[in-house]
Coordinates of C-alpha atoms in Angstrom, one line a residue:
Chain A
X1 CA -73.8 -119.6 -115.6
X2 CA -72.9 -121.3 -112.4
X3 CA -74.8 -121.3 -109.2
X4 CA -73.5 -122.8 -106.0
X5 CA -75.5 -125.9 -105.0
X6 CA -76.4 -125.9 -101.4
X7 CA -74.9 -128.7 -99.5
X8 CA -77.0 -131.1 -97.4
X9 CA -78.4 -129.5 -94.3
X10 CA -77.8 -132.7 -92.3
X11 CA -75.3 -131.4 -89.8
X12 CA -76.9 -128.1 -89.4
X13 CA -78.7 -126.8 -86.2
X14 CA -82.4 -126.1 -86.4
X15 CA -84.2 -123.2 -84.7
X16 CA -87.5 -123.9 -83.0
X17 CA -89.3 -122.7 -86.1
X18 CA -87.6 -125.1 -88.5
X19 CA -90.7 -127.2 -89.2
X20 CA -92.8 -124.1 -89.8
X21 CA -90.2 -122.8 -92.3
X22 CA -90.4 -126.1 -94.2
X23 CA -94.2 -126.1 -94.1
X24 CA -94.2 -122.5 -95.5
X25 CA -92.1 -123.6 -98.4
X26 CA -88.9 -122.0 -97.1
X27 CA -85.7 -122.6 -99.2
X28 CA -83.4 -123.8 -96.4
X29 CA -79.8 -122.9 -96.6
X30 CA -76.8 -123.2 -94.3
X31 CA -76.2 -120.0 -92.4
X32 CA -74.0 -119.6 -89.4
X33 CA -74.3 -123.3 -88.6
X34 CA -78.1 -123.3 -88.9
X35 CA -80.5 -124.3 -91.6
X36 CA -82.3 -121.0 -92.3
X37 CA -84.9 -119.9 -94.8
X38 CA -83.4 -117.7 -97.5
X39 CA -86.8 -117.2 -99.1
X40 CA -90.2 -118.7 -99.1
X41 CA -92.4 -120.2 -101.9
X42 CA -94.8 -117.8 -103.6
X43 CA -92.7 -114.7 -103.1
X44 CA -89.6 -113.4 -104.9
X45 CA -86.8 -111.7 -103.0
X46 CA -88.0 -108.3 -104.2
X47 CA -91.6 -109.0 -103.3
X48 CA -90.5 -110.1 -99.8
X49 CA -88.5 -106.9 -99.4
X50 CA -91.3 -104.6 -100.6
X51 CA -93.8 -106.4 -98.5
X52 CA -91.8 -105.7 -95.3
X53 CA -91.5 -102.0 -96.2
X54 CA -95.3 -101.7 -96.9
X55 CA -96.9 -104.3 -94.5
X56 CA -95.2 -106.6 -92.0
X57 CA -92.5 -109.2 -92.4
X58 CA -91.9 -112.0 -89.9
X59 CA -88.2 -113.1 -89.6
X60 CA -86.9 -116.0 -87.6
X61 CA -83.7 -114.6 -86.0
X62 CA -83.5 -117.4 -83.4
X63 CA -80.0 -118.3 -84.7
X64 CA -78.7 -115.2 -83.1
X65 CA -77.1 -115.7 -79.7
X66 CA -79.2 -114.5 -76.8
X67 CA -77.4 -114.2 -73.5
X68 CA -77.8 -112.7 -70.1
X69 CA -75.4 -110.8 -67.8
X70 CA -76.1 -110.3 -64.2
X71 CA -74.2 -109.4 -61.0
X72 CA -73.0 -106.3 -59.1
X73 CA -70.1 -105.9 -61.5
X74 CA -72.1 -106.3 -64.7
X75 CA -72.1 -102.6 -65.6
X76 CA -68.4 -102.3 -64.8
X77 CA -67.8 -105.3 -67.1
X78 CA -69.8 -103.8 -70.0
X79 CA -67.7 -100.7 -69.5
X80 CA -64.6 -102.8 -70.2
X81 CA -65.8 -104.5 -73.3
X82 CA -68.0 -101.8 -74.9
X83 CA -67.7 -98.0 -75.3
X84 CA -71.3 -97.3 -74.3
X85 CA -72.5 -95.8 -71.0
X86 CA -74.7 -98.5 -69.4
X87 CA -74.9 -96.7 -66.1
X88 CA -76.9 -93.8 -67.5
X89 CA -79.0 -96.1 -69.7
X90 CA -82.5 -96.3 -68.2
X91 CA -83.8 -99.8 -67.2
X92 CA -86.0 -101.2 -70.0
X93 CA -83.9 -99.5 -72.6
X94 CA -81.6 -101.2 -75.1
X95 CA -78.9 -99.8 -77.3
X96 CA -76.7 -100.9 -80.2
X97 CA -73.1 -101.3 -79.2
X98 CA -69.9 -103.1 -80.1
X99 CA -67.6 -105.6 -78.3
X100 CA -64.1 -104.3 -78.5
X101 CA -60.8 -106.2 -78.4
X102 CA -57.6 -104.8 -76.9
X103 CA -56.7 -103.0 -80.1
X104 CA -60.1 -101.3 -80.3
X105 CA -61.2 -103.6 -83.1
X106 CA -64.8 -104.9 -83.2
X107 CA -65.3 -108.4 -82.0
X108 CA -69.0 -108.2 -82.7
X109 CA -71.8 -105.7 -82.9
X110 CA -74.6 -106.3 -80.4
X111 CA -77.9 -105.1 -79.0
X112 CA -77.7 -104.8 -75.2
X113 CA -80.8 -104.1 -73.1
X114 CA -80.7 -103.0 -69.5
X115 CA -83.4 -105.1 -67.8
X116 CA -82.6 -103.6 -64.4
X117 CA -79.5 -102.3 -62.6
X118 CA -76.7 -104.7 -63.3
X119 CA -78.9 -107.0 -65.2
X120 CA -78.7 -107.1 -69.0
X121 CA -80.0 -109.0 -71.9
X122 CA -77.6 -109.3 -74.9
X123 CA -78.1 -110.3 -78.5
X124 CA -75.0 -111.0 -80.7
X125 CA -74.5 -112.4 -84.1
X126 CA -75.0 -116.1 -84.9
X127 CA -71.9 -116.1 -87.1
X128 CA -69.8 -114.9 -84.3
X129 CA -71.2 -117.1 -81.5
X130 CA -68.0 -119.1 -81.1
X131 CA -65.7 -116.0 -81.0
X132 CA -68.1 -114.1 -78.8
X133 CA -68.4 -116.9 -76.2
X134 CA -64.7 -117.3 -76.0
X135 CA -64.2 -113.6 -75.8
X136 CA -66.8 -112.9 -73.2
X137 CA -65.9 -115.9 -71.0
X138 CA -62.3 -114.7 -71.0
X139 CA -63.0 -111.0 -70.4
X140 CA -65.5 -111.6 -67.6
X141 CA -62.8 -113.1 -65.4
X142 CA -62.3 -111.0 -62.4
X143 CA -65.6 -109.1 -62.7
X144 CA -68.3 -109.8 -60.1
X145 CA -71.0 -110.9 -62.6
X146 CA -72.1 -114.0 -64.5
X147 CA -72.5 -114.1 -68.3
X148 CA -74.3 -117.0 -69.9
X149 CA -75.9 -117.8 -73.2
X150 CA -79.7 -118.4 -73.3
X151 CA -80.4 -121.6 -75.2
X152 CA -84.1 -122.2 -74.7
X153 CA -85.5 -119.1 -76.3
X154 CA -86.4 -118.2 -79.9
X155 CA -86.2 -114.7 -81.4
X156 CA -88.8 -113.5 -83.9
X157 CA -88.5 -110.1 -85.6
X158 CA -91.8 -108.6 -86.8
X159 CA -90.9 -105.6 -89.0
X160 CA -92.8 -103.1 -91.1
X161 CA -95.5 -100.4 -90.8
X162 CA -98.2 -102.8 -89.9
X163 CA -96.1 -104.6 -87.3
X164 CA -97.6 -102.7 -84.4
X165 CA -101.2 -103.5 -85.4
X166 CA -100.3 -107.2 -85.7
X167 CA -98.6 -107.4 -82.4
X168 CA -101.2 -105.1 -80.8
X169 CA -103.9 -107.5 -81.7
X170 CA -102.1 -110.4 -80.0
X171 CA -100.9 -108.9 -76.7
X172 CA -103.2 -108.7 -73.6
X173 CA -103.2 -104.9 -73.4
X174 CA -103.9 -104.4 -77.1
X175 CA -102.3 -101.8 -79.4
X176 CA -102.7 -99.3 -76.6
X177 CA -100.1 -101.2 -74.5
X178 CA -97.5 -100.7 -77.3
X179 CA -98.0 -97.0 -77.6
X180 CA -95.5 -96.1 -74.9
X181 CA -93.0 -98.7 -76.0
X182 CA -90.6 -96.6 -78.0
X183 CA -87.7 -97.5 -80.2
X184 CA -85.0 -99.3 -78.2
X185 CA -87.3 -100.1 -75.3
X186 CA -88.1 -103.6 -74.1
X187 CA -90.9 -104.9 -71.9
X188 CA -92.6 -108.2 -71.1
X189 CA -96.1 -108.9 -72.5
X190 CA -98.6 -111.7 -72.6
X191 CA -99.7 -112.9 -76.1
X192 CA -102.6 -115.0 -77.1
X193 CA -103.6 -117.4 -74.4
X194 CA -100.9 -116.3 -72.0
X195 CA -97.6 -116.8 -73.8
X196 CA -94.9 -114.8 -72.0
X197 CA -92.9 -112.7 -74.5
X198 CA -90.1 -110.1 -74.1
X199 CA -90.7 -107.4 -76.7
X200 CA -88.0 -105.0 -77.8
X201 CA -89.0 -102.2 -80.3
X202 CA -86.1 -102.7 -82.6
X203 CA -85.0 -104.4 -85.7
X204 CA -82.6 -104.6 -88.7
X205 CA -84.8 -103.2 -91.5
X206 CA -85.1 -99.5 -90.7
X207 CA -88.9 -100.0 -90.2
X208 CA -90.8 -99.7 -87.0
X209 CA -91.0 -103.2 -85.6
X210 CA -90.3 -105.6 -82.8
X211 CA -87.9 -108.3 -81.8
X212 CA -89.7 -110.8 -79.7
X213 CA -87.9 -113.3 -77.4
X214 CA -90.1 -116.3 -76.6
X215 CA -89.6 -119.7 -75.1
X216 CA -88.8 -122.3 -77.8
X217 CA -91.8 -124.3 -76.8
X218 CA -94.1 -121.3 -77.6
X219 CA -92.3 -120.0 -80.6
X220 CA -94.2 -121.8 -83.4
X221 CA -97.6 -121.0 -81.8
X222 CA -96.6 -117.3 -81.6
X223 CA -95.3 -117.3 -85.2
X224 CA -98.5 -118.9 -86.4
X225 CA -100.6 -116.4 -84.6
X226 CA -98.7 -113.6 -86.3
X227 CA -99.0 -115.3 -89.7
X228 CA -102.8 -115.6 -89.4
X229 CA -102.9 -111.9 -89.9
X230 CA -103.1 -111.2 -93.6
X231 CA -100.7 -108.3 -93.2
X232 CA -97.9 -110.7 -92.3
X233 CA -95.7 -112.8 -94.5
X234 CA -92.7 -114.9 -93.5
X235 CA -89.6 -113.3 -94.9
X236 CA -86.2 -115.0 -95.4
X237 CA -82.5 -114.0 -95.1
X238 CA -82.2 -112.7 -98.7
X239 CA -84.6 -109.8 -98.0
X240 CA -83.3 -109.3 -94.5
X241 CA -79.9 -108.5 -96.1
X242 CA -81.2 -106.1 -98.7
X243 CA -83.4 -104.4 -96.1
X244 CA -80.5 -103.8 -93.7
X245 CA -78.3 -102.6 -96.5
X246 CA -80.9 -99.9 -97.5
X247 CA -81.2 -99.1 -93.7
X248 CA -77.4 -98.4 -93.6
X249 CA -76.8 -101.1 -91.0
X250 CA -73.6 -103.1 -90.7
X251 CA -73.2 -106.8 -91.3
X252 CA -70.4 -108.3 -89.3
X253 CA -67.7 -109.8 -91.6
X254 CA -68.6 -107.2 -94.3
X255 CA -68.6 -103.7 -92.7
X256 CA -67.1 -104.8 -89.3
X257 CA -64.2 -107.0 -88.3
X258 CA -61.5 -107.3 -85.6
X259 CA -59.2 -104.8 -87.3
X260 CA -61.8 -102.1 -87.6
X261 CA -62.5 -99.6 -84.9
X262 CA -65.9 -98.0 -84.3
X263 CA -64.4 -94.7 -85.4
X264 CA -63.4 -96.1 -88.8
X265 CA -66.8 -97.8 -89.0
X266 CA -68.5 -94.4 -88.6
X267 CA -70.0 -95.6 -85.4
X268 CA -68.8 -92.8 -83.2
X269 CA -72.3 -92.4 -81.8
X270 CA -71.8 -95.7 -80.0
X271 CA -69.0 -94.2 -78.0
X272 CA -71.0 -92.4 -75.3
X273 CA -69.7 -88.8 -74.5
X274 CA -69.6 -89.9 -70.8
X275 CA -67.2 -92.7 -71.6
X276 CA -64.6 -90.6 -73.4
X277 CA -62.7 -89.3 -70.4
X278 CA -62.2 -92.7 -68.9
X279 CA -63.9 -91.8 -65.6
X280 CA -66.4 -94.6 -65.9
X281 CA -63.6 -97.1 -66.7
X282 CA -61.5 -97.3 -69.8
X283 CA -62.9 -99.7 -72.5
X284 CA -60.7 -102.0 -74.4
X285 CA -58.6 -100.1 -77.0
X286 CA -59.4 -96.9 -75.2
X287 CA -56.2 -95.0 -76.1
X288 CA -56.2 -96.0 -79.7
X289 CA -59.9 -95.2 -80.2
X290 CA -59.8 -91.9 -78.3
X291 CA -56.6 -91.0 -80.2
X292 CA -58.4 -91.5 -83.5
X293 CA -61.2 -89.2 -82.3
X294 CA -58.9 -86.5 -80.7
X295 CA -56.4 -86.4 -83.6
X296 CA -58.8 -87.2 -86.4
X297 CA -56.2 -89.8 -87.3
X298 CA -58.4 -92.6 -88.7
X299 CA -57.4 -93.0 -92.3
X300 CA -60.6 -94.5 -93.6
X301 CA -64.3 -94.3 -93.0
X302 CA -67.4 -96.4 -93.7
X303 CA -69.8 -94.8 -96.2
X304 CA -72.9 -95.5 -98.1
X305 CA -73.1 -94.9 -101.8
X306 CA -75.5 -94.9 -104.7
X307 CA -74.8 -95.4 -108.4
X308 CA -75.3 -92.4 -110.7
X309 CA -76.4 -94.7 -113.6
X310 CA -77.2 -98.2 -114.4
X311 CA -74.8 -101.1 -114.2
X312 CA -74.0 -104.4 -112.5
X313 CA -74.0 -104.0 -108.7
X314 CA -70.6 -103.5 -107.0
X315 CA -70.3 -106.4 -104.6
X316 CA -68.1 -107.1 -101.6
X317 CA -64.4 -106.3 -102.3
X318 CA -65.1 -104.4 -105.5
X319 CA -62.5 -101.6 -105.7
X320 CA -63.4 -97.9 -105.3
X321 CA -61.5 -95.4 -107.4
X322 CA -61.1 -91.7 -107.1
X323 CA -61.0 -91.1 -110.8
X324 CA -61.6 -93.0 -114.0
X325 CA -60.3 -96.2 -112.6
X326 CA -56.7 -95.3 -111.9
X327 CA -56.3 -94.6 -108.2
X328 CA -57.9 -97.0 -105.7
X329 CA -59.2 -95.2 -102.6
X330 CA -61.3 -97.9 -101.0
X331 CA -63.3 -101.1 -101.4
X332 CA -66.9 -102.1 -101.3
X333 CA -68.1 -104.1 -98.3
X334 CA -71.7 -104.8 -99.3
X335 CA -73.7 -103.9 -102.4
X336 CA -76.8 -104.7 -104.5
X337 CA -79.7 -103.3 -106.3
X338 CA -82.1 -101.5 -103.8
X339 CA -85.6 -102.9 -104.3
X340 CA -87.0 -99.8 -102.5
X341 CA -85.2 -97.4 -104.8
X342 CA -86.5 -98.8 -108.1
X343 CA -83.5 -101.1 -108.3
X344 CA -80.7 -98.5 -108.4
X345 CA -77.5 -100.0 -107.1
X346 CA -76.4 -99.0 -103.6
X347 CA -73.8 -100.2 -101.2
X348 CA -71.5 -99.6 -98.3
X349 CA -67.7 -99.1 -98.6
X350 CA -64.6 -98.0 -96.8
X351 CA -62.9 -95.0 -98.5
X352 CA -60.0 -92.8 -97.6
X353 CA -60.8 -90.1 -95.1
X354 CA -61.5 -86.9 -97.0
X355 CA -63.4 -88.7 -99.7
X356 CA -66.1 -89.8 -97.3
X357 CA -68.4 -86.8 -97.4
X358 CA -71.9 -87.1 -98.8
X359 CA -72.0 -85.9 -102.4
X360 CA -68.4 -87.0 -103.2
X361 CA -68.3 -88.6 -106.7
X362 CA -66.2 -91.7 -107.0
X363 CA -66.1 -94.9 -109.1
X364 CA -66.5 -98.5 -108.5
X365 CA -64.9 -101.3 -110.6
X366 CA -67.0 -104.3 -111.6
X367 CA -65.3 -106.9 -113.8
X368 CA -63.0 -104.5 -115.5
X369 CA -65.5 -101.8 -116.1
X370 CA -66.0 -98.7 -113.9
X371 CA -69.2 -97.1 -112.9
X372 CA -69.7 -93.6 -111.3
X373 CA -71.1 -93.5 -107.7
X374 CA -71.9 -90.8 -105.2
X375 CA -71.3 -91.0 -101.5
X376 CA -74.7 -90.8 -99.8
X377 CA -75.9 -90.3 -96.3
X378 CA -77.1 -93.4 -94.5
X379 CA -79.7 -94.7 -94.2
X380 CA -80.1 -94.9 -97.9
X381 CA -83.8 -95.4 -97.5
X382 CA -85.5 -93.3 -94.8
X383 CA -86.0 -95.1 -91.5
X384 CA -89.4 -95.2 -89.7
X385 CA -88.5 -95.8 -86.1
X386 CA -91.1 -95.2 -83.4
X387 CA -89.6 -92.5 -81.3
X388 CA -91.1 -90.4 -78.5
X389 CA -90.2 -87.0 -79.9
Chain B
X1 CA -108.6 -127.4 -107.8
X2 CA -105.1 -128.6 -107.6
X3 CA -106.3 -132.2 -107.8
X4 CA -108.4 -131.4 -110.8
X5 CA -105.5 -129.9 -112.7
X6 CA -103.2 -132.8 -111.8
X7 CA -105.8 -135.3 -113.1
X8 CA -106.3 -133.6 -116.4
X9 CA -102.5 -133.3 -116.9
X10 CA -102.3 -137.0 -116.2
X11 CA -104.9 -137.8 -118.8
X12 CA -103.3 -135.5 -121.4
X13 CA -99.9 -137.0 -120.8
X14 CA -101.0 -140.5 -121.3
X15 CA -102.7 -139.6 -124.5
X16 CA -99.7 -137.6 -125.8
X17 CA -97.1 -140.0 -124.8
X18 CA -98.9 -142.7 -126.7
X19 CA -98.3 -140.6 -129.8
X20 CA -94.7 -139.4 -129.1
X21 CA -92.8 -139.3 -125.9
X22 CA -90.5 -136.7 -127.3
X23 CA -93.3 -134.4 -128.4
X24 CA -94.8 -134.7 -124.9
X25 CA -91.6 -133.6 -123.2
X26 CA -91.3 -130.7 -125.5
X27 CA -94.8 -129.6 -124.9
X28 CA -94.5 -129.8 -121.1
X29 CA -91.0 -128.5 -120.6
X30 CA -90.6 -125.0 -119.2
X31 CA -87.1 -125.0 -120.7
X32 CA -88.4 -125.3 -124.3
X33 CA -88.0 -122.3 -126.6
X34 CA -90.9 -119.8 -126.7
X35 CA -92.4 -120.1 -130.2
X36 CA -93.7 -116.5 -130.5
X37 CA -90.4 -114.6 -129.9
X38 CA -87.4 -113.7 -132.2
X39 CA -85.2 -116.7 -131.1
X40 CA -87.9 -118.9 -132.7
X41 CA -89.5 -116.6 -135.3
X42 CA -86.2 -115.4 -136.8
X43 CA -86.7 -117.9 -139.6
X44 CA -90.1 -118.9 -140.9
X45 CA -89.5 -122.5 -140.1
X46 CA -88.0 -121.8 -136.7
X47 CA -84.5 -122.6 -135.5
X48 CA -82.7 -125.6 -137.1
X49 CA -81.3 -126.6 -133.8
X50 CA -81.8 -125.7 -130.1
X51 CA -79.2 -126.9 -127.6
X52 CA -78.4 -126.5 -123.9
X53 CA -75.2 -126.2 -121.8
X54 CA -74.4 -127.7 -118.4
X55 CA -74.1 -124.0 -117.2
X56 CA -77.8 -123.5 -118.0
X57 CA -77.5 -121.5 -121.2
X58 CA -79.6 -122.3 -124.3
X59 CA -78.6 -121.6 -127.9
X60 CA -81.1 -121.6 -130.8
X61 CA -79.4 -121.6 -134.2
X62 CA -81.0 -120.8 -137.5
X63 CA -80.2 -122.1 -141.0
X64 CA -78.2 -119.0 -142.0
X65 CA -75.8 -119.3 -139.0
X66 CA -77.5 -116.7 -136.8
X67 CA -78.1 -117.9 -133.2
X68 CA -79.8 -116.6 -130.1
X69 CA -78.4 -117.2 -126.6
X70 CA -80.2 -117.0 -123.3
X71 CA -80.5 -118.7 -119.9
X72 CA -82.9 -121.5 -119.2
X73 CA -86.1 -121.2 -117.3
X74 CA -84.6 -123.4 -114.6
X75 CA -81.7 -120.9 -114.2
X76 CA -83.9 -117.9 -114.2
X77 CA -86.1 -119.4 -111.5
X78 CA -83.0 -120.3 -109.4
X79 CA -81.6 -116.7 -109.7
X80 CA -84.8 -114.9 -108.8
X81 CA -85.7 -111.3 -109.8
X82 CA -83.2 -110.1 -112.4
X83 CA -82.2 -106.5 -111.6
X84 CA -79.6 -105.9 -114.3
X85 CA -78.4 -107.7 -117.4
X86 CA -74.9 -107.0 -118.6
X87 CA -75.0 -107.4 -122.4
X88 CA -72.2 -108.1 -124.8
X89 CA -71.0 -105.4 -127.2
X90 CA -71.7 -105.9 -130.9
X91 CA -68.8 -107.2 -133.0
X92 CA -67.2 -108.9 -130.0
X93 CA -65.6 -112.1 -131.3
X94 CA -66.0 -114.8 -128.6
X95 CA -64.7 -118.3 -128.2
X96 CA -66.9 -121.0 -126.7
X97 CA -66.7 -120.5 -122.9
X98 CA -65.9 -116.7 -123.1
X99 CA -68.0 -114.4 -120.9
X100 CA -71.0 -113.2 -122.9
X101 CA -72.5 -111.1 -120.1
X102 CA -74.0 -111.5 -116.7
X103 CA -77.4 -111.7 -115.0
X104 CA -77.7 -109.8 -111.7
X105 CA -80.3 -110.4 -109.1
X106 CA -80.5 -108.5 -105.8
X107 CA -78.5 -111.2 -104.1
X108 CA -75.9 -112.2 -106.7
X109 CA -74.4 -111.9 -110.1
X110 CA -74.0 -114.8 -112.4
X111 CA -71.9 -115.0 -115.5
X112 CA -73.4 -116.1 -118.8
X113 CA -71.0 -117.9 -121.1
X114 CA -70.9 -118.1 -124.9
X115 CA -71.8 -121.7 -125.8
X116 CA -70.1 -121.7 -129.2
X117 CA -67.5 -119.6 -131.0
X118 CA -69.0 -116.7 -132.9
X119 CA -69.4 -112.9 -133.3
X120 CA -71.9 -110.9 -131.4
X121 CA -74.4 -109.2 -133.7
X122 CA -76.4 -107.5 -130.9
X123 CA -77.4 -107.7 -127.2
X124 CA -81.1 -107.7 -126.4
X125 CA -81.4 -104.0 -125.6
X126 CA -84.9 -104.4 -124.2
X127 CA -83.3 -106.0 -121.2
X128 CA -81.8 -102.6 -120.3
X129 CA -85.1 -101.2 -119.4
X130 CA -86.9 -104.5 -118.5
X131 CA -84.5 -106.9 -116.9
X132 CA -87.6 -108.8 -115.6
X133 CA -88.0 -110.3 -119.1
X134 CA -85.3 -112.7 -117.9
X135 CA -87.8 -114.1 -115.3
X136 CA -91.0 -113.7 -117.4
X137 CA -89.8 -115.3 -120.6
X138 CA -86.2 -116.5 -120.4
X139 CA -86.7 -118.9 -123.3
X140 CA -88.0 -116.2 -125.6
X141 CA -88.4 -112.4 -125.1
X142 CA -85.6 -112.5 -122.5
X143 CA -82.9 -113.7 -125.0
X144 CA -79.6 -112.2 -124.2
X145 CA -77.5 -112.1 -127.4
X146 CA -77.8 -112.6 -131.1
X147 CA -74.6 -114.0 -132.6
X148 CA -73.2 -115.2 -135.9
X149 CA -71.7 -118.7 -135.3
X150 CA -68.3 -119.4 -136.8
X151 CA -69.6 -122.8 -137.9
X152 CA -73.2 -124.0 -137.7
X153 CA -71.9 -127.5 -137.5
X154 CA -70.6 -126.7 -134.0
X155 CA -74.2 -127.1 -132.9
X156 CA -73.7 -130.9 -133.1
X157 CA -70.8 -130.8 -130.7
X158 CA -70.8 -133.2 -127.8
X159 CA -70.6 -130.6 -125.1
X160 CA -74.1 -129.4 -125.9
X161 CA -77.2 -131.2 -124.8
X162 CA -80.6 -131.7 -126.4
X163 CA -83.7 -130.6 -124.4
X164 CA -84.2 -134.2 -123.3
X165 CA -80.6 -134.5 -122.1
X166 CA -80.8 -131.1 -120.3
X167 CA -84.0 -132.1 -118.5
X168 CA -82.4 -135.3 -117.5
X169 CA -79.3 -133.5 -116.2
X170 CA -81.6 -131.4 -114.0
X171 CA -83.1 -134.5 -112.4
X172 CA -79.6 -135.8 -111.6
X173 CA -78.8 -132.4 -110.1
X174 CA -81.6 -132.7 -107.5

């Protein structure tokens, strides 16, 4: 039995909430160059996970890279690096998207919010900050706009069915003021004694919830106000990962990389219909990606799966077989027991096209044994987004 | 409340340690074998020897050469909620260091190794339905395998640690 000892966190960056994490008994681990809490004292991973699905979980996601993009050419620039229509997107609305390289591969996945015409707020992955900064600085050349990272703001995610009551009790307009803030929308609010916060109704758990951008100097106060509510517990990275896996969301480096197109990643919905004829500008990798759509030429697809019986979970890189362990037809990208599904094993994988349909029975190999799985529609646990219809 | 507990522990410890430092350690250690479960109760007088590995397995051997293997409380706490335990098949002949099974948590899988050469008699089937036993009582009800040792004298091998040595190694680990 071997477990990896965590190296000293001496050289790691700290978010504005670092001291709070330590006070709360957070087990701090290195993550994307930051010291981040993987779990907190007094709750197990499974308890944290279930708490978020039934009450409200507070996550520090300040390690993620917040940035802003502004200038007359901002939309045009986004239409080069993403396949999403940012012209039609209403102000105050955000959307998931992907940054694309020249081959149509995914440089990162991102949440981009249109603050106003030609003014955007962008959140990208902490683990890709270096690559994203190099990529965006290089790509933005020649466009009439300015892209810059935001370094003085923290990002708190409040997720779960009670999140709206918690935040509602803190903002000046009360719960009422959140009622017309639908999934994907973002607005500014005042919390407590006048703390300015930017609230996006979004998240990475599949639950209703919010991602709140706040000045570093106000972040700890805001987090403490939230934690004073008995419905809220601080939740670490371990549960964040199992929650997103159940929600069918991608984790960069697992489901997504620079050699994977959004078509292969089963993210066609990110490629706006209005972007497909090129009239709003061709995005990077346009011909390759549109060719995959037009000719159905992608050879693999990202899928979700569930075990049909018990067994050890198929983890990253476990092989997927079409029959009793002879013909490999794919590989697992993420996998674990699902706390919300009574512990049955779930995962995501890439499999050969044709074997990707829900209900298809395949096998995964774990340490020389094979276990039957079934391709399942994602999300693997129903989502509870707050939508207008 | 916390202070009260600490004080009473302190008093108890000074009294006990006056009698026997070793006894005190055993009484206090969470990595000591549970006395009410098969790894201990298999023989009337309890196991003839209990040893620990640097990989956080424990092995409790009885006079007739039967031994129970599990993971320590320290390891179970570090792994978190167990979700699945891979058990060895009966009659498997294993050398010391061979894989005996694995303990899965939501986050990770950790291999469990056979501390000494022997033949598997049975895996603890109750872990199939209740993997949480690994967290609740890793030193007793959550035993992983029952084995017949090739040679009971192997329990005296230098690679294995006594409880005192194991606890000491954990301190060095920190």
